[in-house]
Coordinates of C-alpha atoms and ligand atoms in Angstrom, one line a residue:
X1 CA 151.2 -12.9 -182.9
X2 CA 150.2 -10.2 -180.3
X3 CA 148.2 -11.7 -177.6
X4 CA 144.8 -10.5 -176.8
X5 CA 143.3 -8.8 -173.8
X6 CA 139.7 -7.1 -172.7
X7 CA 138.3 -5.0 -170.6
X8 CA 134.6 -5.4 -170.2
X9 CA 132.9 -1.9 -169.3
X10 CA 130.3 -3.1 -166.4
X11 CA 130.8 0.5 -164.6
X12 CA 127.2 2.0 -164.9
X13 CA 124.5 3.4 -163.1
X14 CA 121.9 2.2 -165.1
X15 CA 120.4 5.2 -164.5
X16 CA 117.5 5.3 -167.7
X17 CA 116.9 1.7 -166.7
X18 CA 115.8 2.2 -163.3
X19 CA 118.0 -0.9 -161.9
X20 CA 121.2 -3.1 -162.7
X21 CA 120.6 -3.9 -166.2
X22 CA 123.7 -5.8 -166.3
X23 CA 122.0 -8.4 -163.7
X24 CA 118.6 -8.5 -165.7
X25 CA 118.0 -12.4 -166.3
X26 CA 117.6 -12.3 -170.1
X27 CA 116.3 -16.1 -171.0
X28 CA 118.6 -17.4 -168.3
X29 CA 121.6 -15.5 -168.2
X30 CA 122.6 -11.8 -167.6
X31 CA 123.7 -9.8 -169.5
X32 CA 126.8 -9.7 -168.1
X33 CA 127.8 -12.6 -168.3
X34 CA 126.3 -13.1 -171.8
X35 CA 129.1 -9.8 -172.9
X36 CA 131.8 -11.8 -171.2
X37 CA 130.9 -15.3 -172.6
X38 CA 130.7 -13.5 -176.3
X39 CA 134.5 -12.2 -175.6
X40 CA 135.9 -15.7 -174.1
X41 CA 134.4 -17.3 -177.2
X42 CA 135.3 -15.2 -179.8
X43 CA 138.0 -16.7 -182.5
X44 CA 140.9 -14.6 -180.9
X45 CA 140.2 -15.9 -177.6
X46 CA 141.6 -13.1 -174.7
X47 CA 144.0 -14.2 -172.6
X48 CA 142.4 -12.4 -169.6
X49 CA 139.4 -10.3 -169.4
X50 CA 139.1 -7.6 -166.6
X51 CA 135.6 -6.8 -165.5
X52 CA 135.2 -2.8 -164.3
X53 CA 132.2 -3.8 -162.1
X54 CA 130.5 -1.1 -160.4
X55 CA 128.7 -2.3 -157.3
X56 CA 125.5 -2.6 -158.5
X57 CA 127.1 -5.9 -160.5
X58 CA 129.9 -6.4 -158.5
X59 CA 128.3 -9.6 -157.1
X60 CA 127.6 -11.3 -160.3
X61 CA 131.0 -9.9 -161.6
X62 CA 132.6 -11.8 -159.0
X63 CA 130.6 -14.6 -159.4
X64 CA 131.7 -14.6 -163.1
X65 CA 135.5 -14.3 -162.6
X66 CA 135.2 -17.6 -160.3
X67 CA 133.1 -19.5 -162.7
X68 CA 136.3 -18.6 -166.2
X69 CA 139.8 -19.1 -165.0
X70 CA 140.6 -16.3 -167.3
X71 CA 138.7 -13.4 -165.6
X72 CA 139.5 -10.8 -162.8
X73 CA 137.6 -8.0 -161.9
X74 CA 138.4 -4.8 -161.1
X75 CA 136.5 -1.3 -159.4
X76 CA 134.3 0.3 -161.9
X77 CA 134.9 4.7 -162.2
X78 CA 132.5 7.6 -161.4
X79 CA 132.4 7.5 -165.6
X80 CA 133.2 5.5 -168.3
X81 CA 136.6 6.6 -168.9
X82 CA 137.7 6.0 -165.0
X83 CA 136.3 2.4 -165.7
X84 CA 138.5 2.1 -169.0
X85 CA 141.3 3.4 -166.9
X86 CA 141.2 0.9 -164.1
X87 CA 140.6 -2.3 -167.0
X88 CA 143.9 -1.1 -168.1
X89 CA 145.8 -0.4 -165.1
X90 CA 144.5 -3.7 -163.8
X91 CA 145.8 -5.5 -167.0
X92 CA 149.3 -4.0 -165.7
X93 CA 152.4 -4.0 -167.8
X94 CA 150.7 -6.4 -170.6
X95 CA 151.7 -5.8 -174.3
X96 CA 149.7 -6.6 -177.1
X97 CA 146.2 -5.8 -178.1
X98 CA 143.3 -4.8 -176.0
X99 CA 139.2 -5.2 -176.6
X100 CA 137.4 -2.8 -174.9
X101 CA 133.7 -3.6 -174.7
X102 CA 130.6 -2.7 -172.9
X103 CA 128.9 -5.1 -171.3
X104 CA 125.2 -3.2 -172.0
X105 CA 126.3 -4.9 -175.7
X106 CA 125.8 -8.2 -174.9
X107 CA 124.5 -9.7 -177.9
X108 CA 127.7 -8.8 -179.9
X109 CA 129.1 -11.1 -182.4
X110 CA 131.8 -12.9 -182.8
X111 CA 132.4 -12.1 -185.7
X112 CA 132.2 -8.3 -184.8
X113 CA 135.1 -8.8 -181.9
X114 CA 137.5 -10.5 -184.2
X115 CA 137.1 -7.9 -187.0
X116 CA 137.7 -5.5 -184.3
X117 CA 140.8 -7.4 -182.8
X118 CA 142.4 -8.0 -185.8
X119 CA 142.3 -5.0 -187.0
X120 CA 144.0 -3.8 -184.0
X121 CA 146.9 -6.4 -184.7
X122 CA 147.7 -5.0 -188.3
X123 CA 146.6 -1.0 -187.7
X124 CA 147.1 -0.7 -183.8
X125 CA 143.0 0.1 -183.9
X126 CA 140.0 -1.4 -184.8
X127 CA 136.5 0.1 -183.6
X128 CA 133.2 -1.6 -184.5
X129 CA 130.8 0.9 -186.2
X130 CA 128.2 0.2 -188.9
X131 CA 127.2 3.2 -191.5
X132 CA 124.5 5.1 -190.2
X133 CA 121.3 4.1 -192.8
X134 CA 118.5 6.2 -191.3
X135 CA 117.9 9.9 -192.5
X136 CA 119.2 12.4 -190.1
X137 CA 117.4 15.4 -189.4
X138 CA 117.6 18.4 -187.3
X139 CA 114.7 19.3 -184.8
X140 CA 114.0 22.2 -187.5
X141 CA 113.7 19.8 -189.9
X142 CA 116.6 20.2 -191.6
X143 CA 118.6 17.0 -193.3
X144 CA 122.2 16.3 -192.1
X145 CA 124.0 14.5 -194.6
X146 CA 124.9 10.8 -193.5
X147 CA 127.2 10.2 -195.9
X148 CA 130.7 9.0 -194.4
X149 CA 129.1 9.1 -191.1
X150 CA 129.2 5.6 -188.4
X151 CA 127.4 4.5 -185.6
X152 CA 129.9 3.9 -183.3
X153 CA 129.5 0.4 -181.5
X154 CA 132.1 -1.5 -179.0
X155 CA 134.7 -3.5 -179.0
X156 CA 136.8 -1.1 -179.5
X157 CA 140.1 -2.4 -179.9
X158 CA 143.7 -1.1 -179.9
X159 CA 147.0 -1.8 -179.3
X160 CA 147.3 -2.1 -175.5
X161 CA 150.6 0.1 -174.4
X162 CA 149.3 2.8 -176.9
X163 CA 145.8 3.3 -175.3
X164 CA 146.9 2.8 -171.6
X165 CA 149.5 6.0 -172.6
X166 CA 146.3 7.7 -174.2
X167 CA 143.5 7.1 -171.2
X168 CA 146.6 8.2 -168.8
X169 CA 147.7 11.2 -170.4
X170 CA 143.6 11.6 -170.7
X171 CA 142.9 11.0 -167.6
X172 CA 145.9 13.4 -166.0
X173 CA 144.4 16.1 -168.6
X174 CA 140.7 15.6 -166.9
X175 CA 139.6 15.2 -170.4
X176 CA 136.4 13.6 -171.0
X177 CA 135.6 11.2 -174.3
X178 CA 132.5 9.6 -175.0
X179 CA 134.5 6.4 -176.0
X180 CA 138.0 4.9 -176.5
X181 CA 137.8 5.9 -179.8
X182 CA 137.8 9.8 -178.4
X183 CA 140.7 9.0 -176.2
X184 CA 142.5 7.2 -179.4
X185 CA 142.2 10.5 -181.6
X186 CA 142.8 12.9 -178.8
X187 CA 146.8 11.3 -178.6
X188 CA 147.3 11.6 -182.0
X189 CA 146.4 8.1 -183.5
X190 CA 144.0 7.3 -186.2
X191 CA 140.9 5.8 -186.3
X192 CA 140.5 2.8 -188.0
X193 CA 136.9 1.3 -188.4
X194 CA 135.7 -2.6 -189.0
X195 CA 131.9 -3.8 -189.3
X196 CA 129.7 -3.8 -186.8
X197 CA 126.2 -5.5 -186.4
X198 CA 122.7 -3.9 -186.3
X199 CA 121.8 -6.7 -183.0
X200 CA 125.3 -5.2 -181.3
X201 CA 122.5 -2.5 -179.6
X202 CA 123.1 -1.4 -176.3
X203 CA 121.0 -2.2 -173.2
X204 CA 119.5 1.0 -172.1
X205 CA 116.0 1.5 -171.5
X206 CA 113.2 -1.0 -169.8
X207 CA 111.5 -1.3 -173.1
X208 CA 114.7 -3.0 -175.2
X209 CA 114.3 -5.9 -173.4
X210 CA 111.8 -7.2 -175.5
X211 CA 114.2 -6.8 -178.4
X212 CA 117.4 -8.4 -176.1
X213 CA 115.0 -10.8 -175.5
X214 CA 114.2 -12.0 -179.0
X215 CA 117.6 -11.9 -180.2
X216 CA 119.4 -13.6 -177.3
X217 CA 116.6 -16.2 -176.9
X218 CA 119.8 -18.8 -178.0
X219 CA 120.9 -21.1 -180.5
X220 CA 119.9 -24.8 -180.8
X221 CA 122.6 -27.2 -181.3
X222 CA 122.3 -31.1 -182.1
X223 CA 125.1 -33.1 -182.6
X224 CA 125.8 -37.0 -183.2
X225 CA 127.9 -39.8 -182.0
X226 CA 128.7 -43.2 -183.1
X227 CA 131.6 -45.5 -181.2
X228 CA 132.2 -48.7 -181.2
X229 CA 134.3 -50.9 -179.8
X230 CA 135.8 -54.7 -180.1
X231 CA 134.8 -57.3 -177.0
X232 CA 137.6 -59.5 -175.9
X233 CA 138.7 -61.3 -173.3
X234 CA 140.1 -60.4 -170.2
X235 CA 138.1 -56.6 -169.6
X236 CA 136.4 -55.3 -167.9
X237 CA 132.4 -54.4 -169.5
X238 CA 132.1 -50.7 -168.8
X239 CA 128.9 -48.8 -170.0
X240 CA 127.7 -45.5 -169.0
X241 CA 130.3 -45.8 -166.3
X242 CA 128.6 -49.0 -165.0
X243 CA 130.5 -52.2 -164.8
X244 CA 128.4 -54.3 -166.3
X245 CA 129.3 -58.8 -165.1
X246 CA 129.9 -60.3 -168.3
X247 CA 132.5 -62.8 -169.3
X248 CA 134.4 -60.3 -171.4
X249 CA 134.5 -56.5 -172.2
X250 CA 135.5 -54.2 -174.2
X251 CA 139.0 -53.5 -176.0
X252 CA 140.3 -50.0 -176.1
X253 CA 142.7 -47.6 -174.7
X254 CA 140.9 -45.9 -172.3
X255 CA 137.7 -47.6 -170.4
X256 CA 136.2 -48.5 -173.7
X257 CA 133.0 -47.2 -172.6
X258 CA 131.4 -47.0 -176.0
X259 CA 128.6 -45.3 -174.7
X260 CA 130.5 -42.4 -172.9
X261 CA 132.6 -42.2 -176.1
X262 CA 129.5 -41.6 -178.3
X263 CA 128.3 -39.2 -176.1
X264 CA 131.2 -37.4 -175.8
X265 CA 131.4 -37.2 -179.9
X266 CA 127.6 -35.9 -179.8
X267 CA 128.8 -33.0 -177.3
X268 CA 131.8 -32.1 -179.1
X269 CA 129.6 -32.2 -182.7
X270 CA 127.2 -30.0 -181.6
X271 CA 129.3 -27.7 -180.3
X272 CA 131.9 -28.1 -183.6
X273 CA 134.6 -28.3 -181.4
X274 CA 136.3 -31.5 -183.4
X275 CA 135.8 -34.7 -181.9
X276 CA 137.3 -37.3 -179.1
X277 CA 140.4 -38.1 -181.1
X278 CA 141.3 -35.1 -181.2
X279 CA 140.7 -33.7 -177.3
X280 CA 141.8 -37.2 -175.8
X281 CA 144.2 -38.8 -178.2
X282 CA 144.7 -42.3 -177.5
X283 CA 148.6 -42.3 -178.3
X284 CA 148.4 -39.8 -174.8
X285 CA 149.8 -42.1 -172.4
X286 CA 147.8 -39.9 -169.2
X287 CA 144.7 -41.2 -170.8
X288 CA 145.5 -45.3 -170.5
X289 CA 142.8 -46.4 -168.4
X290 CA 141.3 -43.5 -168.0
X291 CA 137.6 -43.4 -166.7
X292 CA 135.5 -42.0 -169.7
X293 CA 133.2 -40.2 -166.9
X294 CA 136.3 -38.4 -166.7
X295 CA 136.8 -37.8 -170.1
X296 CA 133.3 -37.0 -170.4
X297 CA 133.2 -34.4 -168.0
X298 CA 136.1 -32.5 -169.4
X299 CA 134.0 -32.9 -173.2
X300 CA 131.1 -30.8 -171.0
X301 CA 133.6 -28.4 -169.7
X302 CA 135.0 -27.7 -173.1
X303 CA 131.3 -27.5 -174.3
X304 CA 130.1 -24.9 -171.2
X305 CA 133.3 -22.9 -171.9
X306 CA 131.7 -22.4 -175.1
X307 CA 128.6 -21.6 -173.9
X308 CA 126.6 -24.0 -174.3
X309 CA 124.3 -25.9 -171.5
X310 CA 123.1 -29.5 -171.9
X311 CA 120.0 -29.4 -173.3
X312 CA 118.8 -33.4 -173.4
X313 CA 121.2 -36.5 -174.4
X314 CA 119.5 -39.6 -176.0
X315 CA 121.9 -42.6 -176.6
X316 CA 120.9 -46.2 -177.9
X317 CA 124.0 -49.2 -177.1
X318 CA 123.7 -52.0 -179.5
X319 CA 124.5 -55.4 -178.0
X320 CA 123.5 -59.3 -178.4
X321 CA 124.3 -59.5 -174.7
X322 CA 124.4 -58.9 -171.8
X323 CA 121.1 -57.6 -170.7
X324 CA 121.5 -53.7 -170.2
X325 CA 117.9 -53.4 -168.8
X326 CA 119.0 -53.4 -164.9
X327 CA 121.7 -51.3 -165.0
X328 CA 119.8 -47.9 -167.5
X329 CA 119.1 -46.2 -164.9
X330 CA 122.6 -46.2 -163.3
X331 CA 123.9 -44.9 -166.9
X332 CA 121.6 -41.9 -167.1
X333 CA 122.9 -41.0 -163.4
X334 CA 126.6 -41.7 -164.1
X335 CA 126.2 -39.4 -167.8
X336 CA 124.2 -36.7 -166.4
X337 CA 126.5 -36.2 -163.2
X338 CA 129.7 -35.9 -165.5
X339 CA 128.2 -33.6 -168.0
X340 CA 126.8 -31.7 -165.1
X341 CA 122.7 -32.0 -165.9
X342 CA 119.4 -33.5 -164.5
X343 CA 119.4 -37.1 -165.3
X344 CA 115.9 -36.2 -166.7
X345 CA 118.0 -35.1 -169.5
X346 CA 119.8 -38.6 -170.5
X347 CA 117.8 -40.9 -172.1
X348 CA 120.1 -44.6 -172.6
X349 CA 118.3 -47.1 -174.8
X350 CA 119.0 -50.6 -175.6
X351 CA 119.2 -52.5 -178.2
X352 CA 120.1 -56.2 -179.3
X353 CA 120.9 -56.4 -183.3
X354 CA 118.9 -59.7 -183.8
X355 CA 121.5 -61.7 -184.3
X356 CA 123.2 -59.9 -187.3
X357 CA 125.7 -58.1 -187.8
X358 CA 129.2 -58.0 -185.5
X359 CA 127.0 -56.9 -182.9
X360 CA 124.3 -59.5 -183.0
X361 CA 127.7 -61.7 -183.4
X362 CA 128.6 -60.8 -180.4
X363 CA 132.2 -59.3 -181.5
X364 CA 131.5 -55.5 -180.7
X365 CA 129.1 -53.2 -178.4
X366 CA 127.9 -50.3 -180.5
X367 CA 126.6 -47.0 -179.5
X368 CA 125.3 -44.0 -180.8
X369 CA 124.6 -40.5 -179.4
X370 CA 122.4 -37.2 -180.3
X371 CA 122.9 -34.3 -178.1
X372 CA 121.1 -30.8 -178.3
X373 CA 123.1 -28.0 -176.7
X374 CA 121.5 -24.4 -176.3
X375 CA 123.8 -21.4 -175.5
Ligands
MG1 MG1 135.7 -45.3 -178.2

């Protein structure tokens, strides 16, 4: 399968917006790095993503590539063709398929990339573009038919040696295009189209952010956890990534820390990105022993790679005994530095089971999890 690239158009003056738009915060993020988060998410994830940054959001650009292991950035043009053209050249002698995007789109869709990408693998093109639904008219008044005719959005995506040839040739020509698209046509290729999305808008003038604002304002996301695990003999009692004196702990291949675990599960669920077994498999000899802090910080890695920030934790550990009063607070602290948040965010409960059950037996240590993640 060809492998992916992108170029994320961040070249702009922002001239109708008076300042960087791309550096706006828009509910907590900009919108730079809310473009480049929608690309390094999207089902055909890139393999690198060059930022054309001009120097208005060179900072933040830079900032950005630090933050994804999978980013560079490069100089932004005098236009936005000069910016395509250094995306490219930066991607050097890379085959496969390329998404060109602008950043000023940075509530685009998923959903809208793939298409775009995919089309690009079977036709060598795929350009977002939704069919125009307003009535056109003249300033005279006259109607323009709108039949056949698209809005034309980004990602624009293509096959990656065919448009570096195209914006070369283009740029030795001094021809100018409003888009990739233009550049595409102008060498001869066809134009292929996928669906766009009416919130794929672009961020122009002061008065959109309202609308940017309402639409990017973020998804909530709760997910659940549930681990248990068998006491025995011998172990060490580790909850929360406390070690907890106890005459016996609990059995596993890792730590054992139930609570971790269950936490980790409520992350990965609310984030539907599977579940411990499958990130941490415990037939993986490097994770024997492992601390589930550890663990649990790489769950809240793979969870902020996705977007997502922790928005509160509340767990509840089911055990006859020992007492887990003393050491909750040392819990919250060890789960909220591994996941990266304010312990304000972790709550840890405790309960016994009254005596029933294997846990008020005394045969296992329970916990379970919810987690609410907003992007
Ligand atoms: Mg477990």
């Amino acid at each position: 399968m060809d492998k992916v690239y992108a170029v994320l158009l961040a070249g702009g003056a922002s001239a109708r917006m008076g300042r960087d738009k791309l550096t706006l915060a828009l509910n907590g993020k900009t919108p730079l790095a809310r473009a480049l988060e929608a690309l390094l998410c999207c089902g055909n994830k890139p393999e690198h993503v060059v930022i054309a940054a001009s120097e208005g959001c060179m900072e933040e650009a830079a900032r950005l590539a630090k933050a994804h292991e999978r980013v560079s950035v490069a100089p932004g043009g005098k236009n936005r063709g000069e910016s395509a053209l250094n995306g490219l050249r930066a991607l050097g002698a890379r085959e496969g398929v390329v998404a060109i995007h602008d950043a000023a789109r940075c509530l685009v869709p998923a959903q809208v990339i793939d298409a775009a990408i995919e089309s690009a693998r079977t036709f060598g093109c795929g350009v977002a573009a939704i069919p125009v639904r307003d009535t056109l008219r003249e300033a005279s008044g006259a109607c323009a038919p709108r039949d056949g005719l698209f809005a034309v959005q980004t990602p624009q995506a293509f096959d990656l040696e065919k448009i570096r040839a195209a914006y070369e040739k283009a740029g030795a020509g001094g021809e100018s295009h409003t888009d990739d698209l233009g550049v595409w046509l102008a060498a001869g290729h066809e134009a292929r189209y996928t669906l766009g999305d009416l919130t794929n808008q672009k961020l122009t003038y002061p008065g959109d952010m309202a609308f940017f604002a309402a639409v990017s304002r973020g998804e909530t996301r709760v997910g659940e956890g549930w681990d248990t695990h068998r006491l025995a003999e011998g172990r060490r009692l580790v909850l929360g990534g406390v070690d907890i004196p106890f005459g016996k702990g609990l059995l596993g291949h890792s730590d054992a820390d139930a609570l971790a675990h269950a936490v980790i599960d409520a992350l990965l669920g609310a984030a539907a990105l599977g579940d411990i077994g499958r990130h941490f498999p415990d037939t993986d000899e490097s994770y024997a022993g492992i601390s589930s802090m550890e663990l649990l910080s790489r769950a809240a890695k793979l969870v902020c790679e996705a977007g997502y920030t922790v928005g509160n934790v509340d767990a509840t550990v089911v055990a006859q005994r020992p007492k887990l009063a003393p050491h909750i607070d040392k819990m919250r602290e060890n789960l909220a530095e591994a996941m990266g948040c304010a312990a304000s965010r972790v709550s840890v409960k405790a309960k016994t089971a009254e005596g029933l059950n294997a846990e008020g037996e005394g045969m296992c240590i329970s916990a379970r999890a919810c987690a609410l993640l907003k992007n």
